[in-house]
Amino acid sequence: MPERRKVVIVGSGPAGLTAAIYAARAQLEPLVIEGEPSSNSDQPGGQLMLTTEVENYPGFVDGVMGPELMGIMRAQAVRFGAELRTAKVSRLELSSQPFSAWIGDPDADEPTVLADSLIIATGARSLMLGCPNEERLLGYGVSTCATCDGFFFREHEIGVVGGGDTALEEALFLTRFATKVIVIHRRDELRASKFMQERAFNNPKIEFLWNTVVVDVLGDTKVSGIRVEDTVTGETSELPITGLFVAIGHEPNSSLLKGQLELRENGYVQTVGGTSKTSVDGVFACGDVQDDSYRQAITSAGSGCMAAIDAERWLEELGE
Amino acid sequence: MSLDLSDKGDIMSEKIATLSDATFDEHVKASDVPVLVDFWAEWCGPCKMITPVLEEIAEEQAGKIEIMKLNIDDNLEITRRFDVMSIPTLILFKDGEPVSRLIGAKPKGQLLEEISPYL
């Protein structure tokens, strides 16, 4: 028989772990299926595991390292009795309650765990460019993690693709190592916050290449350049850089949910206004998997708290 | 083979020994079993994620494989020799020669799949 839990939380970023802290304190003995190690998807600790300094998380006057913050949240969840399992959910079945979750073989007859209520906190992942040679050169000059790989680009000239906060954060971080960082953006203005824009514009090592998309990554065994296209004139040219960091946005980790609960057109989970409730009774969503607007560690944590409280109330009503 | 297990307090376990520029050749070439070298650094989040996985593998596959760590901050020579440009990078050495390379944090199952043909 599969084990049965009152609350199962899928994902372990700020949303999942905050939900775990609240659910554990409500004595719901939550099981957190935290994900498996990865450098670019739904890994334990979430996207903050790929960042350095987090300066805007309240409570840390001098900032805190992303992985350290997640270590603290995890320890806090464990302290109150949450159980964390380093595994990835391979299949969910939401058509009947208790809900079923599979770890490992998704075709196994029996699910791994049955959940009276389910909290989806699977987050979002970085988008890749999808151009030729990008994947082949990943780890050989192409990177999705500036903090992991910036060190290897001392005295290099490198590019960062994207125009949001993440792109500028990475560009600014990379100026510690690189002699020049070229921010390549498909439009002629940035989506990033004014604060980050100002910092980037004032940094003498950062240059901007506007109205430009990357169409190919060049290089035999490591990156030697990129081919770019001007989106206004359609002209292509080559840019001799030795590193390319991709920060063009995110997509939600919602593929397990397709066809089972209401997703918005862009794949994000639809929640009922002002709550964490999804279109399926007893299934709650929090963090980046349902948020295509704010996407901050603190809003994720806040929505994780909401999900745990919503689940607790729902279980209480169920029991009555 | 005896290894120096003492360390400066880095995340390290008794199952995973520490390599340096100075000791790399000696240990990797002398090993009777394949050696999986974890190129890592303190500031790398995904490196921390795979540490428990590597510890498990080291324990379960004891005698069949040695798992060792090389801090890239302190050991640039070996890091450059193998053109490591992203961490975590895991390189599997057999008879002192690199036979397989894994870039980025990977789940345990995928790591085992990658190294098992060489064990």
Short mmCIF file of C-alpha atoms in Angstrom, two decimals:
data_model
loop_
_atom_site.label_atom_id
_atom_site.label_comp_id
_atom_site.label_asym_id
_atom_site.label_seq_id
_atom_site.Cartn_x
_atom_site.Cartn_y
_atom_site.Cartn_z
CA MET A 1 0.00 0.00 0.00
CA PRO A 2 1.25 3.47 -0.78
CA GLU A 3 1.78 5.68 2.25
CA ARG A 4 -0.89 8.27 2.94
CA ARG A 5 -0.25 11.88 3.94
CA LYS A 6 -2.45 14.77 4.95
CA VAL A 7 -0.33 17.22 2.99
CA VAL A 8 2.15 16.56 0.21
CA ILE A 9 4.18 19.49 -1.07
CA VAL A 10 5.83 19.21 -4.47
CA GLY A 11 8.83 21.51 -4.76
CA SER A 12 11.21 23.09 -2.25
CA GLY A 13 11.93 26.68 -3.20
CA PRO A 14 10.78 29.53 -0.94
CA ALA A 15 7.12 28.65 -1.65
CA GLY A 16 7.37 24.93 -0.93
CA LEU A 17 9.53 25.33 2.17
CA THR A 18 7.36 28.10 3.63
CA ALA A 19 4.32 25.92 3.05
CA ALA A 20 6.22 23.13 4.80
CA ILE A 21 7.03 25.32 7.82
CA TYR A 22 3.40 26.35 8.23
CA ALA A 23 1.96 22.90 7.56
CA ALA A 24 4.42 21.31 9.98
CA ARG A 25 3.56 23.83 12.69
CA ALA A 26 -0.11 23.02 12.10
CA GLN A 27 0.85 19.39 12.86
CA LEU A 28 -0.09 18.17 9.41
CA GLU A 29 3.22 16.25 9.11
CA PRO A 30 3.88 17.37 5.54
CA LEU A 31 5.96 15.41 3.10
CA VAL A 32 8.03 17.61 0.81
CA ILE A 33 9.10 15.99 -2.44
CA GLU A 34 11.91 18.42 -3.00
CA GLY A 35 13.18 17.56 -6.47
CA GLU A 36 16.50 16.21 -7.68
CA PRO A 37 19.82 17.97 -8.27
CA SER A 38 19.90 19.94 -11.51
CA SER A 39 21.55 23.12 -12.70
CA ASN A 40 18.59 24.45 -14.60
CA SER A 41 15.20 23.13 -13.61
CA ASP A 42 13.20 22.16 -10.54
CA GLN A 43 16.10 21.37 -8.22
CA PRO A 44 15.96 21.20 -4.39
CA GLY A 45 15.98 24.77 -3.08
CA GLY A 46 14.64 26.17 -6.33
CA GLN A 47 16.03 28.94 -8.45
CA LEU A 48 17.76 30.69 -5.55
CA MET A 49 20.27 27.82 -5.54
CA LEU A 50 21.61 29.33 -8.76
CA THR A 51 22.01 32.86 -7.43
CA THR A 52 24.56 34.67 -5.30
CA GLU A 53 23.65 37.60 -3.13
CA VAL A 54 19.97 38.15 -2.40
CA GLU A 55 19.67 41.77 -1.34
CA ASN A 56 15.90 42.25 -1.17
CA TYR A 57 14.77 39.45 1.12
CA PRO A 58 13.50 41.18 4.27
CA GLY A 59 15.38 40.41 7.45
CA PHE A 60 18.86 40.31 5.96
CA VAL A 61 20.33 43.80 6.28
CA ASP A 62 23.54 42.91 4.49
CA GLY A 63 21.99 40.47 2.04
CA VAL A 64 22.29 36.70 2.09
CA MET A 65 23.59 34.14 -0.39
CA GLY A 66 20.76 32.37 -2.23
CA PRO A 67 21.90 28.82 -1.36
CA GLU A 68 22.43 29.87 2.26
CA LEU A 69 18.92 31.32 2.50
CA MET A 70 17.47 28.11 1.15
CA GLY A 71 19.56 26.07 3.59
CA ILE A 72 18.11 28.11 6.45
CA MET A 73 14.51 27.68 5.21
CA ARG A 74 15.05 23.96 4.80
CA ALA A 75 16.45 23.60 8.32
CA GLN A 76 13.49 25.57 9.66
CA ALA A 77 11.03 23.24 7.93
CA VAL A 78 12.86 20.19 9.26
CA ARG A 79 12.93 21.66 12.77
CA PHE A 80 9.13 21.60 12.88
CA GLY A 81 8.92 18.06 11.61
CA ALA A 82 8.51 18.36 7.85
CA GLU A 83 9.88 15.33 6.03
CA LEU A 84 11.91 16.09 2.92
CA ARG A 85 12.55 13.54 0.22
CA THR A 86 15.15 14.20 -2.48
CA ALA A 87 13.19 12.85 -5.39
CA LYS A 88 11.21 14.01 -8.33
CA VAL A 89 7.50 13.46 -8.86
CA SER A 90 7.08 11.67 -12.18
CA ARG A 91 3.29 11.66 -12.32
CA LEU A 92 0.31 13.15 -10.52
CA GLU A 93 -3.26 11.95 -10.65
CA LEU A 94 -5.71 14.61 -9.52
CA SER A 95 -9.01 13.15 -10.74
CA SER A 96 -9.89 11.59 -7.40
CA GLN A 97 -9.15 12.43 -3.81
CA PRO A 98 -6.88 11.37 -2.13
CA PHE A 99 -4.58 12.49 -4.89
CA SER A 100 -1.87 10.18 -6.17
CA ALA A 101 1.80 11.01 -6.68
CA TRP A 102 4.39 8.77 -8.28
CA ILE A 103 8.13 8.92 -7.66
CA GLY A 104 10.30 7.00 -10.11
CA ASP A 105 8.47 4.85 -12.68
CA PRO A 106 5.35 6.79 -13.73
CA ASP A 107 3.77 3.62 -15.11
CA ALA A 108 3.94 1.73 -11.83
CA ASP A 109 0.56 0.28 -10.85
CA GLU A 110 0.56 1.89 -7.45
CA PRO A 111 1.44 5.48 -6.69
CA THR A 112 4.22 6.17 -4.18
CA VAL A 113 2.11 8.35 -1.96
CA LEU A 114 -1.52 9.32 -1.49
CA ALA A 115 -2.26 12.88 -0.45
CA ASP A 116 -5.40 14.22 1.20
CA SER A 117 -4.32 17.63 0.02
CA LEU A 118 -1.63 18.65 -2.40
CA ILE A 119 0.46 21.81 -2.60
CA ILE A 120 2.08 22.46 -5.97
CA ALA A 121 5.26 24.51 -5.63
CA THR A 122 7.26 23.30 -8.61
CA GLY A 123 8.43 26.76 -9.66
CA ALA A 124 9.73 27.82 -13.01
CA ARG A 125 12.82 27.14 -15.08
CA SER A 126 15.06 29.28 -17.24
CA LEU A 127 14.25 29.39 -20.91
CA MET A 128 17.00 28.54 -23.35
CA LEU A 129 17.51 30.27 -26.69
CA GLY A 130 16.85 27.13 -28.69
CA CYS A 131 19.37 28.10 -31.37
CA PRO A 132 21.79 25.63 -32.99
CA ASN A 133 24.87 24.63 -30.98
CA GLU A 134 23.58 26.15 -27.76
CA GLU A 135 23.12 22.80 -26.07
CA ARG A 136 26.35 21.35 -27.46
CA LEU A 137 28.34 24.22 -25.96
CA LEU A 138 26.51 24.29 -22.64
CA GLY A 139 29.27 24.13 -20.05
CA TYR A 140 31.86 25.12 -22.65
CA GLY A 141 31.11 28.81 -22.66
CA VAL A 142 27.31 28.74 -22.74
CA SER A 143 25.88 29.04 -19.26
CA THR A 144 22.56 29.47 -17.48
CA CYS A 145 24.19 30.09 -14.10
CA ALA A 146 26.38 33.15 -13.81
CA THR A 147 27.23 32.41 -10.21
CA CYS A 148 28.38 28.90 -11.05
CA ASP A 149 30.46 29.80 -14.06
CA GLY A 150 31.38 33.49 -13.88
CA PHE A 151 34.69 32.58 -12.26
CA PHE A 152 35.87 30.93 -15.47
CA PHE A 153 35.55 34.14 -17.47
CA ARG A 154 38.25 36.26 -15.89
CA GLU A 155 39.59 38.67 -18.49
CA HIS A 156 37.07 37.45 -21.08
CA GLU A 157 34.60 39.43 -23.17
CA ILE A 158 31.21 37.86 -22.74
CA GLY A 159 27.54 38.32 -23.57
CA VAL A 160 24.36 38.17 -21.51
CA VAL A 161 21.09 37.65 -23.37
CA GLY A 162 17.96 39.19 -21.89
CA GLY A 163 16.48 42.43 -20.63
CA GLY A 164 14.94 41.65 -17.26
CA ASP A 165 16.22 41.90 -13.70
CA THR A 166 17.85 38.48 -13.91
CA ALA A 167 19.82 39.45 -17.00
CA LEU A 168 21.08 42.65 -15.42
CA GLU A 169 21.88 40.96 -12.11
CA GLU A 170 23.95 38.40 -14.00
CA ALA A 171 25.63 41.09 -16.11
CA LEU A 172 26.56 43.10 -13.01
CA PHE A 173 27.83 40.00 -11.23
CA LEU A 174 29.90 39.02 -14.25
CA THR A 175 31.69 42.39 -14.34
CA ARG A 176 33.63 41.09 -11.34
CA PHE A 177 35.40 38.72 -13.70
CA ALA A 178 34.99 39.80 -17.31
CA THR A 179 36.65 42.78 -18.96
CA LYS A 180 33.48 43.52 -20.92
CA VAL A 181 29.89 42.34 -20.64
CA ILE A 182 27.59 42.93 -23.59
CA VAL A 183 23.88 42.78 -22.78
CA ILE A 184 22.01 41.59 -25.86
CA HIS A 185 18.34 42.45 -25.88
CA ARG A 186 15.70 41.96 -28.55
CA ARG A 187 13.97 45.27 -27.88
CA ASP A 188 15.21 48.84 -27.42
CA GLU A 189 14.24 49.14 -23.78
CA LEU A 190 14.66 46.97 -20.71
CA ARG A 191 12.02 45.21 -18.66
CA ALA A 192 14.27 45.31 -15.59
CA SER A 193 13.56 47.49 -12.56
CA LYS A 194 14.74 51.10 -12.69
CA PHE A 195 17.18 50.44 -9.86
CA MET A 196 18.90 47.63 -11.74
CA GLN A 197 18.86 49.61 -14.99
CA GLU A 198 20.60 52.52 -13.37
CA ARG A 199 23.24 50.27 -11.87
CA ALA A 200 23.86 48.60 -15.22
CA PHE A 201 23.95 51.86 -17.21
CA ASN A 202 26.47 53.26 -14.74
CA ASN A 203 28.79 50.28 -14.95
CA PRO A 204 31.65 51.04 -17.34
CA LYS A 205 32.14 47.36 -18.17
CA ILE A 206 28.58 46.86 -19.42
CA GLU A 207 27.58 47.64 -23.00
CA PHE A 208 24.18 47.21 -24.61
CA LEU A 209 23.31 45.73 -27.96
CA TRP A 210 19.70 46.71 -28.66
CA ASN A 211 17.14 45.20 -31.03
CA THR A 212 19.30 42.13 -31.39
CA VAL A 213 18.65 38.40 -31.16
CA VAL A 214 21.15 35.55 -30.98
CA VAL A 215 20.66 33.17 -33.90
CA ASP A 216 23.62 30.83 -33.37
CA VAL A 217 26.47 30.04 -31.02
CA LEU A 218 29.84 29.54 -32.67
CA GLY A 219 32.81 27.47 -31.61
CA ASP A 220 34.37 24.05 -32.00
CA THR A 221 35.12 22.83 -28.52
CA LYS A 222 34.30 26.07 -26.73
CA VAL A 223 32.46 29.26 -27.50
CA SER A 224 34.35 31.59 -29.82
CA GLY A 225 31.51 33.89 -30.80
CA ILE A 226 27.84 34.25 -31.57
CA ARG A 227 25.85 35.13 -34.68
CA VAL A 228 23.33 37.88 -34.04
CA GLU A 229 20.53 39.38 -36.06
CA ASP A 230 19.39 42.99 -35.97
CA THR A 231 15.61 42.80 -35.52
CA VAL A 232 15.09 46.12 -37.33
CA THR A 233 17.27 45.67 -40.41
CA GLY A 234 17.39 41.87 -40.46
CA GLU A 235 21.15 41.99 -40.96
CA THR A 236 23.27 39.33 -39.31
CA SER A 237 26.79 39.69 -37.97
CA GLU A 238 29.25 37.84 -35.77
CA LEU A 239 30.27 38.92 -32.31
CA PRO A 240 33.56 37.50 -31.01
CA ILE A 241 32.80 36.62 -27.39
CA THR A 242 33.97 33.63 -25.37
CA GLY A 243 31.06 33.29 -22.98
CA LEU A 244 27.29 33.51 -23.35
CA PHE A 245 24.92 33.70 -20.40
CA VAL A 246 21.26 33.13 -21.12
CA ALA A 247 18.66 34.97 -19.02
CA ILE A 248 15.70 35.45 -21.32
CA GLY A 249 12.94 34.51 -18.94
CA HIS A 250 11.19 31.53 -17.44
CA GLU A 251 8.56 28.91 -18.07
CA PRO A 252 6.53 27.25 -15.33
CA ASN A 253 7.22 23.66 -14.31
CA SER A 254 3.62 22.65 -14.89
CA SER A 255 3.86 19.79 -17.38
CA LEU A 256 2.77 17.24 -14.73
CA LEU A 257 -0.48 19.16 -14.37
CA LYS A 258 -1.51 19.48 -18.00
CA GLY A 259 -5.10 18.44 -18.60
CA GLN A 260 -5.65 17.93 -14.86
CA LEU A 261 -6.26 21.43 -13.59
CA GLU A 262 -6.76 24.82 -15.11
CA LEU A 263 -3.60 26.37 -16.54
CA ARG A 264 -3.42 29.80 -18.09
CA GLU A 265 -2.48 30.09 -21.75
CA ASN A 266 1.18 30.57 -20.84
CA GLY A 267 1.21 27.37 -18.78
CA TYR A 268 1.05 28.97 -15.33
CA VAL A 269 -1.42 27.47 -12.85
CA GLN A 270 -4.62 29.48 -12.50
CA THR A 271 -5.44 30.21 -8.88
CA VAL A 272 -8.72 31.61 -7.58
CA GLY A 273 -8.31 35.34 -6.95
CA GLY A 274 -6.53 36.13 -3.71
CA THR A 275 -6.07 32.49 -2.65
CA SER A 276 -3.88 29.52 -3.52
CA LYS A 277 -6.86 27.41 -4.61
CA THR A 278 -6.71 25.79 -8.02
CA SER A 279 -9.55 24.49 -10.16
CA VAL A 280 -9.30 21.16 -8.30
CA ASP A 281 -10.65 21.10 -4.75
CA GLY A 282 -7.87 20.21 -2.33
CA VAL A 283 -5.04 21.11 -4.70
CA PHE A 284 -3.27 24.38 -3.97
CA ALA A 285 -0.54 26.19 -5.87
CA CYS A 286 2.06 28.69 -4.71
CA GLY A 287 5.27 30.31 -5.90
CA ASP A 288 6.47 30.78 -9.44
CA VAL A 289 4.40 27.96 -10.93
CA GLN A 290 1.33 30.19 -10.52
CA ASP A 291 2.97 33.63 -10.65
CA ASP A 292 3.92 35.18 -13.96
CA SER A 293 3.91 38.67 -12.55
CA TYR A 294 5.90 39.19 -9.33
CA ARG A 295 8.23 36.15 -9.20
CA GLN A 296 10.14 37.22 -6.12
CA ALA A 297 11.49 35.03 -3.30
CA ILE A 298 9.34 36.94 -0.83
CA THR A 299 6.12 36.70 -2.85
CA SER A 300 6.80 32.99 -3.32
CA ALA A 301 7.30 32.53 0.40
CA GLY A 302 4.12 34.53 1.08
CA SER A 303 2.07 32.43 -1.31
CA GLY A 304 3.54 29.27 0.24
CA CYS A 305 2.19 30.41 3.59
CA MET A 306 -1.21 31.00 1.98
CA ALA A 307 -1.21 27.52 0.46
CA ALA A 308 -0.48 25.86 3.80
CA ILE A 309 -3.25 27.80 5.53
CA ASP A 310 -5.69 27.13 2.67
CA ALA A 311 -4.84 23.42 2.82
CA GLU A 312 -5.25 23.33 6.59
CA ARG A 313 -8.69 24.96 6.40
CA TRP A 314 -9.74 22.71 3.58
CA LEU A 315 -8.72 19.60 5.54
CA GLU A 316 -10.62 20.87 8.57
CA GLU A 317 -13.77 21.35 6.51
CA LEU A 318 -13.30 17.92 4.98
CA GLY A 319 -13.10 16.38 8.43
CA GLU A 320 -16.29 18.02 9.66
CA MET B 1 46.23 3.96 -0.83
CA SER B 2 46.22 6.50 1.91
CA LEU B 3 44.66 9.88 1.42
CA ASP B 4 44.74 13.04 3.39
CA LEU B 5 41.24 13.37 4.75
CA SER B 6 41.94 16.38 6.89
CA ASP B 7 40.45 19.52 5.52
CA LYS B 8 39.99 23.20 6.16
CA GLY B 9 36.38 22.72 7.18
CA ASP B 10 34.91 22.68 3.71
CA ILE B 11 31.80 20.62 3.08
CA MET B 12 33.47 17.29 3.04
CA SER B 13 32.93 13.83 4.29
CA GLU B 14 35.12 10.94 5.19
CA LYS B 15 33.96 9.09 2.09
CA ILE B 16 35.07 11.83 -0.24
CA ALA B 17 38.72 12.77 -0.14
CA THR B 18 40.16 16.11 -1.15
CA LEU B 19 42.49 16.52 -4.09
CA SER B 20 44.75 19.46 -4.89
CA ASP B 21 46.97 20.53 -7.77
CA ALA B 22 49.85 18.94 -5.90
CA THR B 23 48.23 15.60 -5.15
CA PHE B 24 46.02 15.12 -8.22
CA ASP B 25 48.34 13.09 -10.44
CA GLU B 26 49.60 10.94 -7.65
CA HIS B 27 46.14 9.92 -6.49
CA VAL B 28 44.23 9.74 -9.74
CA LYS B 29 46.92 7.80 -11.60
CA ALA B 30 47.67 5.47 -8.72
CA SER B 31 44.11 4.41 -8.07
CA ASP B 32 43.21 0.80 -8.89
CA VAL B 33 39.59 1.76 -9.41
CA PRO B 34 38.02 4.54 -11.50
CA VAL B 35 38.13 7.95 -9.84
CA LEU B 36 35.26 10.41 -10.11
CA VAL B 37 36.54 13.93 -9.52
CA ASP B 38 34.06 16.60 -8.46
CA PHE B 39 35.23 20.07 -9.51
CA TRP B 40 33.45 22.40 -7.11
CA ALA B 41 33.59 25.65 -5.17
CA GLU B 42 32.12 26.99 -1.97
CA TRP B 43 30.03 29.62 -3.78
CA CYS B 44 28.29 27.19 -6.14
CA GLY B 45 24.73 26.22 -5.15
CA PRO B 46 24.35 23.23 -7.48
CA CYS B 47 27.68 21.88 -6.14
CA LYS B 48 26.14 21.76 -2.67
CA MET B 49 23.09 19.96 -4.06
CA ILE B 50 25.10 17.04 -5.37
CA THR B 51 27.34 16.56 -2.32
CA PRO B 52 24.88 14.24 -0.53
CA VAL B 53 24.33 12.30 -3.76
CA LEU B 54 28.08 11.79 -4.18
CA GLU B 55 28.41 10.69 -0.58
CA GLU B 56 25.70 8.07 -1.12
CA ILE B 57 27.36 6.77 -4.26
CA ALA B 58 30.75 6.66 -2.55
CA GLU B 59 29.28 4.53 0.19
CA GLU B 60 27.20 2.22 -2.01
CA GLN B 61 29.94 1.70 -4.58
CA ALA B 62 32.80 1.48 -2.09
CA GLY B 63 35.68 -0.54 -3.56
CA LYS B 64 34.43 -0.01 -7.11
CA ILE B 65 34.98 3.70 -7.40
CA GLU B 66 36.78 6.50 -5.58
CA ILE B 67 35.05 9.85 -5.41
CA MET B 68 37.25 12.87 -4.80
CA LYS B 69 36.75 16.61 -4.70
CA LEU B 70 38.87 19.36 -6.15
CA ASN B 71 38.19 22.94 -5.09
CA ILE B 72 38.64 25.00 -8.24
CA ASP B 73 39.32 28.24 -6.34
CA ASP B 74 42.47 26.77 -4.83
CA ASN B 75 43.53 24.51 -7.69
CA LEU B 76 43.61 26.38 -10.96
CA GLU B 77 46.25 24.23 -12.59
CA ILE B 78 44.21 21.03 -12.70
CA THR B 79 41.03 22.98 -13.40
CA ARG B 80 42.65 24.51 -16.49
CA ARG B 81 44.30 21.28 -17.56
CA PHE B 82 40.88 19.71 -18.00
CA ASP B 83 39.26 22.85 -19.42
CA VAL B 84 36.63 23.02 -16.73
CA MET B 85 34.40 26.02 -17.53
CA SER B 86 31.33 25.26 -15.49
CA ILE B 87 30.71 23.75 -12.09
CA PRO B 88 29.81 21.32 -10.86
CA THR B 89 31.75 19.29 -13.42
CA LEU B 90 32.34 15.62 -12.71
CA ILE B 91 35.09 13.86 -14.63
CA LEU B 92 35.54 10.12 -14.43
CA PHE B 93 39.14 8.91 -14.73
CA LYS B 94 40.07 5.36 -15.57
CA ASP B 95 43.75 4.39 -15.42
CA GLY B 96 44.46 8.08 -14.97
CA GLU B 97 42.72 9.11 -18.20
CA PRO B 98 39.45 11.03 -18.41
CA VAL B 99 36.75 8.79 -19.89
CA SER B 100 33.54 10.63 -19.14
CA ARG B 101 32.44 14.13 -18.21
CA LEU B 102 29.22 15.38 -16.68
CA ILE B 103 28.46 19.07 -16.53
CA GLY B 104 25.93 20.52 -14.11
CA ALA B 105 24.14 18.98 -11.17
CA LYS B 106 22.39 15.72 -12.07
CA PRO B 107 20.11 13.34 -10.21
CA LYS B 108 21.59 10.23 -8.68
CA GLY B 109 20.06 7.88 -11.23
CA GLN B 110 21.60 9.76 -14.11
CA LEU B 111 25.03 9.87 -12.43
CA LEU B 112 24.97 6.12 -11.85
CA GLU B 113 23.89 5.49 -15.42
CA GLU B 114 26.80 7.56 -16.67
CA ILE B 115 29.50 5.96 -14.53
CA SER B 116 28.29 2.35 -14.36
CA PRO B 117 29.72 1.26 -17.75
CA TYR B 118 33.19 2.04 -16.38
CA LEU B 119 32.91 0.25 -13.05
#
